[in-house]
PDB file of C-alpha atoms in Angstrom:
ATOM      1  CA  UNK A   1     112.215 153.109 146.853  1.00  0.00           C
ATOM      2  CA  UNK A   2     116.030 152.932 147.311  1.00  0.00           C
ATOM      3  CA  UNK A   3     115.616 149.607 149.122  1.00  0.00           C
ATOM      4  CA  UNK A   4     113.625 148.127 146.239  1.00  0.00           C
ATOM      5  CA  UNK A   5     116.202 149.425 143.755  1.00  0.00           C
ATOM      6  CA  UNK A   6     119.094 147.865 145.700  1.00  0.00           C
ATOM      7  CA  UNK A   7     117.167 144.628 146.040  1.00  0.00           C
ATOM      8  CA  UNK A   8     116.581 144.573 142.294  1.00  0.00           C
ATOM      9  CA  UNK A   9     120.251 145.263 141.566  1.00  0.00           C
ATOM     10  CA  UNK A  10     121.272 142.518 143.967  1.00  0.00           C
ATOM     11  CA  UNK A  11     118.956 140.033 142.269  1.00  0.00           C
ATOM     12  CA  UNK A  12     120.317 141.021 138.851  1.00  0.00           C
ATOM     13  CA  UNK A  13     123.936 140.659 140.021  1.00  0.00           C
ATOM     14  CA  UNK A  14     123.329 137.186 141.496  1.00  0.00           C
ATOM     15  CA  UNK A  15     122.220 136.035 138.054  1.00  0.00           C
ATOM     16  CA  UNK A  16     124.674 137.996 135.961  1.00  0.00           C
ATOM     17  CA  UNK A  17     127.947 137.440 137.883  1.00  0.00           C
ATOM     18  CA  UNK A  18     128.338 133.963 136.417  1.00  0.00           C
ATOM     19  CA  UNK A  19     128.774 135.605 133.010  1.00  0.00           C
ATOM     20  CA  UNK A  20     131.118 138.376 134.192  1.00  0.00           C
ATOM     21  CA  UNK A  21     134.568 137.096 133.241  1.00  0.00           C
ATOM     22  CA  UNK A  22     136.612 138.944 135.933  1.00  0.00           C
ATOM     23  CA  UNK A  23     134.324 137.611 138.674  1.00  0.00           C
ATOM     24  CA  UNK A  24     134.581 134.096 137.249  1.00  0.00           C
ATOM     25  CA  UNK A  25     138.388 134.309 137.205  1.00  0.00           C
ATOM     26  CA  UNK A  26     138.538 135.456 140.842  1.00  0.00           C
ATOM     27  CA  UNK A  27     136.132 132.788 142.065  1.00  0.00           C
ATOM     28  CA  UNK A  28     137.094 129.687 140.102  1.00  0.00           C
ATOM     29  CA  UNK A  29     138.210 127.796 143.193  1.00  0.00           C
ATOM     30  CA  UNK A  30     135.456 128.961 145.522  1.00  0.00           C
ATOM     31  CA  UNK A  31     132.199 128.394 143.706  1.00  0.00           C
ATOM     32  CA  UNK A  32     131.323 124.984 142.217  1.00  0.00           C
ATOM     33  CA  UNK A  33     129.037 126.642 139.678  1.00  0.00           C
ATOM     34  CA  UNK A  34     131.973 128.398 138.013  1.00  0.00           C
ATOM     35  CA  UNK A  35     133.717 125.039 137.584  1.00  0.00           C
ATOM     36  CA  UNK A  36     130.826 123.560 135.597  1.00  0.00           C
ATOM     37  CA  UNK A  37     131.168 120.264 137.415  1.00  0.00           C
ATOM     38  CA  UNK A  38     129.842 117.294 135.470  1.00  0.00           C
ATOM     39  CA  UNK A  39     129.091 114.127 137.500  1.00  0.00           C
ATOM     40  CA  UNK A  40     130.876 110.980 136.420  1.00  0.00           C
ATOM     41  CA  UNK A  41     127.650 109.262 135.454  1.00  0.00           C
ATOM     42  CA  UNK A  42     126.818 111.995 132.946  1.00  0.00           C
ATOM     43  CA  UNK A  43     128.484 112.553 129.610  1.00  0.00           C
ATOM     44  CA  UNK A  44     128.966 116.120 128.457  1.00  0.00           C
ATOM     45  CA  UNK A  45     129.175 115.048 124.826  1.00  0.00           C
ATOM     46  CA  UNK A  46     125.958 113.189 124.161  1.00  0.00           C
ATOM     47  CA  UNK A  47     126.482 112.817 120.403  1.00  0.00           C
ATOM     48  CA  UNK A  48     129.623 112.037 118.440  1.00  0.00           C
ATOM     49  CA  UNK A  49     131.665 114.548 116.468  1.00  0.00           C
ATOM     50  CA  UNK A  50     131.144 112.406 113.364  1.00  0.00           C
ATOM     51  CA  UNK A  51     127.369 112.719 113.675  1.00  0.00           C
ATOM     52  CA  UNK A  52     127.602 116.485 114.165  1.00  0.00           C
ATOM     53  CA  UNK A  53     129.860 116.835 111.119  1.00  0.00           C
ATOM     54  CA  UNK A  54     127.630 114.670 108.927  1.00  0.00           C
ATOM     55  CA  UNK A  55     124.515 116.629 109.965  1.00  0.00           C
ATOM     56  CA  UNK A  56     126.079 120.031 109.346  1.00  0.00           C
ATOM     57  CA  UNK A  57     127.525 119.000 105.984  1.00  0.00           C
ATOM     58  CA  UNK A  58     124.105 117.798 104.811  1.00  0.00           C
ATOM     59  CA  UNK A  59     122.501 121.084 105.775  1.00  0.00           C
ATOM     60  CA  UNK A  60     125.261 123.342 104.439  1.00  0.00           C
ATOM     61  CA  UNK A  61     125.369 121.519 101.105  1.00  0.00           C
ATOM     62  CA  UNK A  62     121.620 122.003 100.756  1.00  0.00           C
ATOM     63  CA  UNK A  63     121.916 125.695 101.660  1.00  0.00           C
ATOM     64  CA  UNK A  64     124.772 126.138  99.179  1.00  0.00           C
ATOM     65  CA  UNK A  65     122.834 124.552  96.336  1.00  0.00           C
ATOM     66  CA  UNK A  66     119.696 126.523  97.165  1.00  0.00           C
ATOM     67  CA  UNK A  67     121.691 129.742  96.930  1.00  0.00           C
ATOM     68  CA  UNK A  68     123.841 128.551  94.041  1.00  0.00           C
ATOM     69  CA  UNK A  69     123.295 131.554  91.799  1.00  0.00           C
ATOM     70  CA  UNK A  70     125.050 133.716  94.417  1.00  0.00           C
ATOM     71  CA  UNK A  71     127.764 131.153  95.143  1.00  0.00           C
ATOM     72  CA  UNK A  72     129.047 130.510  91.623  1.00  0.00           C
ATOM     73  CA  UNK A  73     131.930 132.972  92.025  1.00  0.00           C
ATOM     74  CA  UNK A  74     133.040 131.162  95.170  1.00  0.00           C
ATOM     75  CA  UNK A  75     132.761 127.797  93.438  1.00  0.00           C
ATOM     76  CA  UNK A  76     135.208 128.834  90.709  1.00  0.00           C
ATOM     77  CA  UNK A  77     138.082 129.210  93.211  1.00  0.00           C
ATOM     78  CA  UNK A  78     137.518 125.806  94.807  1.00  0.00           C
ATOM     79  CA  UNK A  79     139.501 122.726  93.710  1.00  0.00           C
ATOM     80  CA  UNK A  80     138.155 120.935  90.654  1.00  0.00           C
ATOM     81  CA  UNK A  81     137.075 117.794  92.582  1.00  0.00           C
ATOM     82  CA  UNK A  82     134.999 119.947  94.920  1.00  0.00           C
ATOM     83  CA  UNK A  83     133.442 121.824  91.999  1.00  0.00           C
ATOM     84  CA  UNK A  84     132.454 118.605  90.307  1.00  0.00           C
ATOM     85  CA  UNK A  85     130.768 117.325  93.479  1.00  0.00           C
ATOM     86  CA  UNK A  86     128.542 120.406  93.691  1.00  0.00           C
ATOM     87  CA  UNK A  87     127.745 120.320  89.982  1.00  0.00           C
ATOM     88  CA  UNK A  88     126.766 116.644  90.340  1.00  0.00           C
ATOM     89  CA  UNK A  89     124.536 117.453  93.328  1.00  0.00           C
ATOM     90  CA  UNK A  90     122.927 120.311  91.458  1.00  0.00           C
ATOM     91  CA  UNK A  91     122.226 118.203  88.366  1.00  0.00           C
ATOM     92  CA  UNK A  92     120.482 115.583  90.510  1.00  0.00           C
ATOM     93  CA  UNK A  93     118.309 118.172  92.254  1.00  0.00           C
ATOM     94  CA  UNK A  94     117.574 120.222  89.110  1.00  0.00           C
ATOM     95  CA  UNK A  95     118.031 117.869  86.135  1.00  0.00           C
ATOM     96  CA  UNK A  96     116.451 120.280  83.640  1.00  0.00           C
ATOM     97  CA  UNK A  97     118.753 123.214  84.354  1.00  0.00           C
ATOM     98  CA  UNK A  98     122.502 123.535  84.277  1.00  0.00           C
ATOM     99  CA  UNK A  99     124.313 125.514  87.007  1.00  0.00           C
ATOM    100  CA  UNK A 100     124.850 128.600  84.776  1.00  0.00           C
ATOM    101  CA  UNK A 101     121.143 128.671  83.918  1.00  0.00           C
ATOM    102  CA  UNK A 102     120.088 128.086  87.489  1.00  0.00           C
ATOM    103  CA  UNK A 103     121.997 131.063  88.835  1.00  0.00           C
ATOM    104  CA  UNK A 104     119.603 133.434  87.066  1.00  0.00           C
ATOM    105  CA  UNK A 105     116.432 131.947  88.502  1.00  0.00           C
ATOM    106  CA  UNK A 106     116.084 133.713  91.839  1.00  0.00           C
ATOM    107  CA  UNK A 107     112.474 132.533  92.053  1.00  0.00           C
ATOM    108  CA  UNK A 108     113.738 129.052  92.951  1.00  0.00           C
ATOM    109  CA  UNK A 109     115.365 130.303  96.150  1.00  0.00           C
ATOM    110  CA  UNK A 110     113.547 129.250  99.322  1.00  0.00           C
ATOM    111  CA  UNK A 111     114.093 130.445 102.869  1.00  0.00           C
ATOM    112  CA  UNK A 112     116.875 128.825 104.935  1.00  0.00           C
ATOM    113  CA  UNK A 113     114.381 127.543 107.513  1.00  0.00           C
ATOM    114  CA  UNK A 114     112.567 125.690 104.729  1.00  0.00           C
ATOM    115  CA  UNK A 115     115.856 124.077 103.664  1.00  0.00           C
ATOM    116  CA  UNK A 116     116.427 123.061 107.282  1.00  0.00           C
ATOM    117  CA  UNK A 117     113.010 121.414 107.413  1.00  0.00           C
ATOM    118  CA  UNK A 118     113.489 119.618 104.090  1.00  0.00           C
ATOM    119  CA  UNK A 119     116.953 118.379 105.105  1.00  0.00           C
ATOM    120  CA  UNK A 120     116.621 117.479 108.790  1.00  0.00           C
ATOM    121  CA  UNK A 121     112.862 117.206 109.243  1.00  0.00           C
ATOM    122  CA  UNK A 122     112.377 120.218 111.519  1.00  0.00           C
ATOM    123  CA  UNK A 123     112.908 123.964 111.668  1.00  0.00           C
ATOM    124  CA  UNK A 124     113.656 126.215 114.620  1.00  0.00           C
ATOM    125  CA  UNK A 125     112.791 129.830 115.345  1.00  0.00           C
ATOM    126  CA  UNK A 126     113.954 132.411 117.861  1.00  0.00           C
ATOM    127  CA  UNK A 127     110.980 134.277 119.264  1.00  0.00           C
ATOM    128  CA  UNK A 128     109.501 135.697 122.445  1.00  0.00           C
ATOM    129  CA  UNK A 129     108.177 133.125 124.889  1.00  0.00           C
ATOM    130  CA  UNK A 130     104.490 133.037 125.772  1.00  0.00           C
ATOM    131  CA  UNK A 131     105.495 132.784 129.449  1.00  0.00           C
ATOM    132  CA  UNK A 132     105.493 136.047 131.371  1.00  0.00           C
ATOM    133  CA  UNK A 133     108.987 137.576 131.774  1.00  0.00           C
ATOM    134  CA  UNK A 134     110.570 134.552 130.090  1.00  0.00           C
ATOM    135  CA  UNK A 135     112.230 136.630 127.363  1.00  0.00           C
ATOM    136  CA  UNK A 136     113.312 135.173 124.037  1.00  0.00           C
ATOM    137  CA  UNK A 137     113.965 131.507 123.376  1.00  0.00           C
ATOM    138  CA  UNK A 138     114.362 128.915 120.635  1.00  0.00           C
ATOM    139  CA  UNK A 139     111.422 126.755 119.641  1.00  0.00           C
ATOM    140  CA  UNK A 140     110.855 123.959 117.146  1.00  0.00           C
ATOM    141  CA  UNK A 141     108.501 125.772 114.800  1.00  0.00           C
ATOM    142  CA  UNK A 142     107.851 122.910 112.402  1.00  0.00           C
ATOM    143  CA  UNK A 143     108.332 119.150 112.380  1.00  0.00           C
ATOM    144  CA  UNK A 144     109.998 117.354 115.289  1.00  0.00           C
ATOM    145  CA  UNK A 145     113.561 117.025 116.580  1.00  0.00           C
ATOM    146  CA  UNK A 146     114.290 113.623 118.148  1.00  0.00           C
ATOM    147  CA  UNK A 147     116.537 113.319 121.188  1.00  0.00           C
ATOM    148  CA  UNK A 148     120.219 113.584 120.272  1.00  0.00           C
ATOM    149  CA  UNK A 149     119.600 115.752 117.196  1.00  0.00           C
ATOM    150  CA  UNK A 150     121.737 118.776 116.356  1.00  0.00           C
ATOM    151  CA  UNK A 151     119.247 121.625 116.746  1.00  0.00           C
ATOM    152  CA  UNK A 152     121.456 124.731 116.868  1.00  0.00           C
ATOM    153  CA  UNK A 153     124.932 126.211 116.726  1.00  0.00           C
ATOM    154  CA  UNK A 154     126.353 128.887 119.028  1.00  0.00           C
ATOM    155  CA  UNK A 155     127.625 131.674 116.754  1.00  0.00           C
ATOM    156  CA  UNK A 156     130.056 134.323 117.915  1.00  0.00           C
ATOM    157  CA  UNK A 157     133.675 135.279 118.415  1.00  0.00           C
ATOM    158  CA  UNK A 158     135.772 132.468 119.888  1.00  0.00           C
ATOM    159  CA  UNK A 159     138.285 133.485 122.558  1.00  0.00           C
ATOM    160  CA  UNK A 160     141.078 131.346 123.909  1.00  0.00           C
ATOM    161  CA  UNK A 161     141.160 131.294 127.710  1.00  0.00           C
ATOM    162  CA  UNK A 162     144.244 133.533 127.774  1.00  0.00           C
ATOM    163  CA  UNK A 163     142.724 136.236 125.537  1.00  0.00           C
ATOM    164  CA  UNK A 164     141.175 139.342 127.150  1.00  0.00           C
ATOM    165  CA  UNK A 165     137.414 139.690 127.052  1.00  0.00           C
ATOM    166  CA  UNK A 166     136.827 142.060 129.966  1.00  0.00           C
ATOM    167  CA  UNK A 167     135.067 144.904 128.145  1.00  0.00           C
ATOM    168  CA  UNK A 168     132.997 142.567 125.981  1.00  0.00           C
ATOM    169  CA  UNK A 169     131.725 140.738 129.072  1.00  0.00           C
ATOM    170  CA  UNK A 170     130.306 143.836 130.803  1.00  0.00           C
ATOM    171  CA  UNK A 171     126.519 143.588 130.725  1.00  0.00           C
ATOM    172  CA  UNK A 172     126.769 140.725 128.249  1.00  0.00           C
ATOM    173  CA  UNK A 173     124.535 137.689 128.940  1.00  0.00           C
ATOM    174  CA  UNK A 174     125.805 135.817 125.861  1.00  0.00           C
ATOM    175  CA  UNK A 175     129.294 134.774 127.042  1.00  0.00           C
ATOM    176  CA  UNK A 176     129.412 130.977 126.823  1.00  0.00           C
ATOM    177  CA  UNK A 177     132.232 129.145 128.606  1.00  0.00           C
ATOM    178  CA  UNK A 178     133.123 125.642 127.450  1.00  0.00           C
ATOM    179  CA  UNK A 179     134.657 122.862 129.509  1.00  0.00           C
ATOM    180  CA  UNK A 180     138.102 123.498 128.005  1.00  0.00           C
ATOM    181  CA  UNK A 181     138.030 127.175 129.005  1.00  0.00           C
ATOM    182  CA  UNK A 182     137.185 128.498 125.548  1.00  0.00           C
ATOM    183  CA  UNK A 183     134.809 131.471 125.622  1.00  0.00           C
ATOM    184  CA  UNK A 184     132.276 132.302 122.901  1.00  0.00           C
ATOM    185  CA  UNK A 185     130.776 135.766 122.712  1.00  0.00           C
ATOM    186  CA  UNK A 186     127.408 135.315 121.030  1.00  0.00           C
ATOM    187  CA  UNK A 187     126.221 138.889 121.487  1.00  0.00           C
ATOM    188  CA  UNK A 188     125.110 140.590 118.265  1.00  0.00           C
ATOM    189  CA  UNK A 189     125.236 144.124 119.650  1.00  0.00           C
ATOM    190  CA  UNK A 190     127.706 146.721 120.879  1.00  0.00           C
ATOM    191  CA  UNK A 191     131.436 146.049 121.029  1.00  0.00           C
ATOM    192  CA  UNK A 192     130.863 142.319 120.506  1.00  0.00           C
ATOM    193  CA  UNK A 193     129.311 143.022 117.118  1.00  0.00           C
ATOM    194  CA  UNK A 194     132.200 145.327 116.145  1.00  0.00           C
ATOM    195  CA  UNK A 195     134.826 142.734 117.151  1.00  0.00           C
ATOM    196  CA  UNK A 196     133.125 139.970 115.170  1.00  0.00           C
ATOM    197  CA  UNK A 197     132.832 142.077 112.014  1.00  0.00           C
ATOM    198  CA  UNK A 198     136.451 143.170 112.371  1.00  0.00           C
ATOM    199  CA  UNK A 199     137.649 139.568 112.589  1.00  0.00           C
ATOM    200  CA  UNK A 200     135.500 138.641 109.595  1.00  0.00           C
ATOM    201  CA  UNK A 201     137.100 141.311 107.430  1.00  0.00           C
ATOM    202  CA  UNK A 202     140.590 140.433 108.652  1.00  0.00           C
ATOM    203  CA  UNK A 203     140.283 136.726 107.879  1.00  0.00           C
ATOM    204  CA  UNK A 204     138.535 137.004 104.514  1.00  0.00           C
ATOM    205  CA  UNK A 205     140.376 135.222 101.685  1.00  0.00           C
ATOM    206  CA  UNK A 206     139.471 137.090  98.512  1.00  0.00           C
ATOM    207  CA  UNK A 207     135.912 136.045  97.590  1.00  0.00           C
ATOM    208  CA  UNK A 208     135.941 133.365 100.310  1.00  0.00           C
ATOM    209  CA  UNK A 209     134.423 134.380 103.621  1.00  0.00           C
ATOM    210  CA  UNK A 210     135.759 132.465 106.609  1.00  0.00           C
ATOM    211  CA  UNK A 211     132.783 133.380 108.776  1.00  0.00           C
ATOM    212  CA  UNK A 212     129.108 134.207 108.484  1.00  0.00           C
ATOM    213  CA  UNK A 213     127.949 137.685 109.478  1.00  0.00           C
ATOM    214  CA  UNK A 214     124.287 137.218 108.620  1.00  0.00           C
ATOM    215  CA  UNK A 215     123.485 135.937 112.137  1.00  0.00           C
ATOM    216  CA  UNK A 216     124.058 139.548 113.257  1.00  0.00           C
ATOM    217  CA  UNK A 217     121.041 140.584 111.188  1.00  0.00           C
ATOM    218  CA  UNK A 218     117.382 139.627 110.960  1.00  0.00           C
ATOM    219  CA  UNK A 219     118.119 137.704 107.737  1.00  0.00           C
ATOM    220  CA  UNK A 220     120.347 134.861 108.994  1.00  0.00           C
ATOM    221  CA  UNK A 221     121.478 132.471 106.253  1.00  0.00           C
ATOM    222  CA  UNK A 222     122.355 129.714 108.736  1.00  0.00           C
ATOM    223  CA  UNK A 223     119.036 128.640 110.312  1.00  0.00           C
ATOM    224  CA  UNK A 224     120.871 126.862 113.149  1.00  0.00           C
ATOM    225  CA  UNK A 225     122.702 130.010 114.327  1.00  0.00           C
ATOM    226  CA  UNK A 226     120.355 130.606 117.271  1.00  0.00           C
ATOM    227  CA  UNK A 227     122.189 128.702 120.003  1.00  0.00           C
ATOM    228  CA  UNK A 228     122.819 131.814 122.078  1.00  0.00           C
ATOM    229  CA  UNK A 229     119.087 132.012 122.779  1.00  0.00           C
ATOM    230  CA  UNK A 230     118.665 128.396 123.885  1.00  0.00           C
ATOM    231  CA  UNK A 231     117.618 128.262 127.539  1.00  0.00           C
ATOM    232  CA  UNK A 232     118.556 125.522 130.011  1.00  0.00           C
ATOM    233  CA  UNK A 233     116.083 125.409 132.881  1.00  0.00           C
ATOM    234  CA  UNK A 234     117.350 122.255 134.598  1.00  0.00           C
ATOM    235  CA  UNK A 235     119.278 122.174 137.863  1.00  0.00           C
ATOM    236  CA  UNK A 236     121.915 119.851 136.420  1.00  0.00           C
ATOM    237  CA  UNK A 237     124.916 120.590 134.216  1.00  0.00           C
ATOM    238  CA  UNK A 238     124.320 123.099 131.391  1.00  0.00           C
ATOM    239  CA  UNK A 239     123.207 121.747 128.074  1.00  0.00           C
ATOM    240  CA  UNK A 240     125.992 120.827 125.673  1.00  0.00           C
ATOM    241  CA  UNK A 241     126.826 123.164 122.821  1.00  0.00           C
ATOM    242  CA  UNK A 242     128.795 122.790 119.643  1.00  0.00           C
ATOM    243  CA  UNK A 243     131.100 125.696 118.932  1.00  0.00           C
ATOM    244  CA  UNK A 244     130.263 127.343 115.640  1.00  0.00           C
ATOM    245  CA  UNK A 245     132.976 126.502 113.120  1.00  0.00           C
ATOM    246  CA  UNK A 246     132.183 129.723 111.241  1.00  0.00           C
ATOM    247  CA  UNK A 247     133.491 131.935 114.042  1.00  0.00           C
ATOM    248  CA  UNK A 248     136.822 133.746 113.695  1.00  0.00           C
ATOM    249  CA  UNK A 249     139.305 133.916 116.528  1.00  0.00           C
ATOM    250  CA  UNK A 250     139.837 137.475 117.732  1.00  0.00           C
ATOM    251  CA  UNK A 251     143.121 139.304 117.606  1.00  0.00           C
ATOM    252  CA  UNK A 252     145.157 139.406 120.790  1.00  0.00           C
ATOM    253  CA  UNK A 253     144.802 142.773 122.442  1.00  0.00           C
ATOM    254  CA  UNK A 254     147.639 144.291 124.461  1.00  0.00           C
TER     255      UNK A 254
END
């Protein structure tokens, strides 16, 4: 029995150590896997920043308009040119109702995943895999996503490479390390959850939220905020990820 337990712990550690920040720091020069080496013939960025921005703006505009009756207070503090753009978009989509009238019609609100499908032609869902012991993963639940399409964002607290993340990394399989050394903690539980909520409250500008906390709940308003559950089963370089622009940077801890 003790031998089986030790063998199980050893197997778990061999998988987990690549996400344990202190171990990564001590072994950067000794293990190629910690360096995330990308062969010359491969490009880490397979789609342009302009395409990513255009895709996200299309989706977020559609989400904003769909939830307009809740967003009207936010709209009033935006510059006049920005307000006029959203009012123009709303009048095109709902020509029979003005924005003030529309805000009272909650029955028109559809689920974020439906907006994703209507805007980009597909929707994604995070659910348990049908494969034994495969855990949770992200699947295209409706429509199709062509190669090179933005299919998810990696939500979480963004840490600069010089900022401490020791305690958050313990037992945390959701630490994502980017090529530039930036770390993203996409865990929605424990101390990671507390840190994210703390940063959200700190950086809030009156009625304007600088980050989205709904991905911490079962009712996520951003249907793409499932990147932390995307699995990469290839033996090559890890799949590329776009850092979530809705994530606050944590305070520096002494």
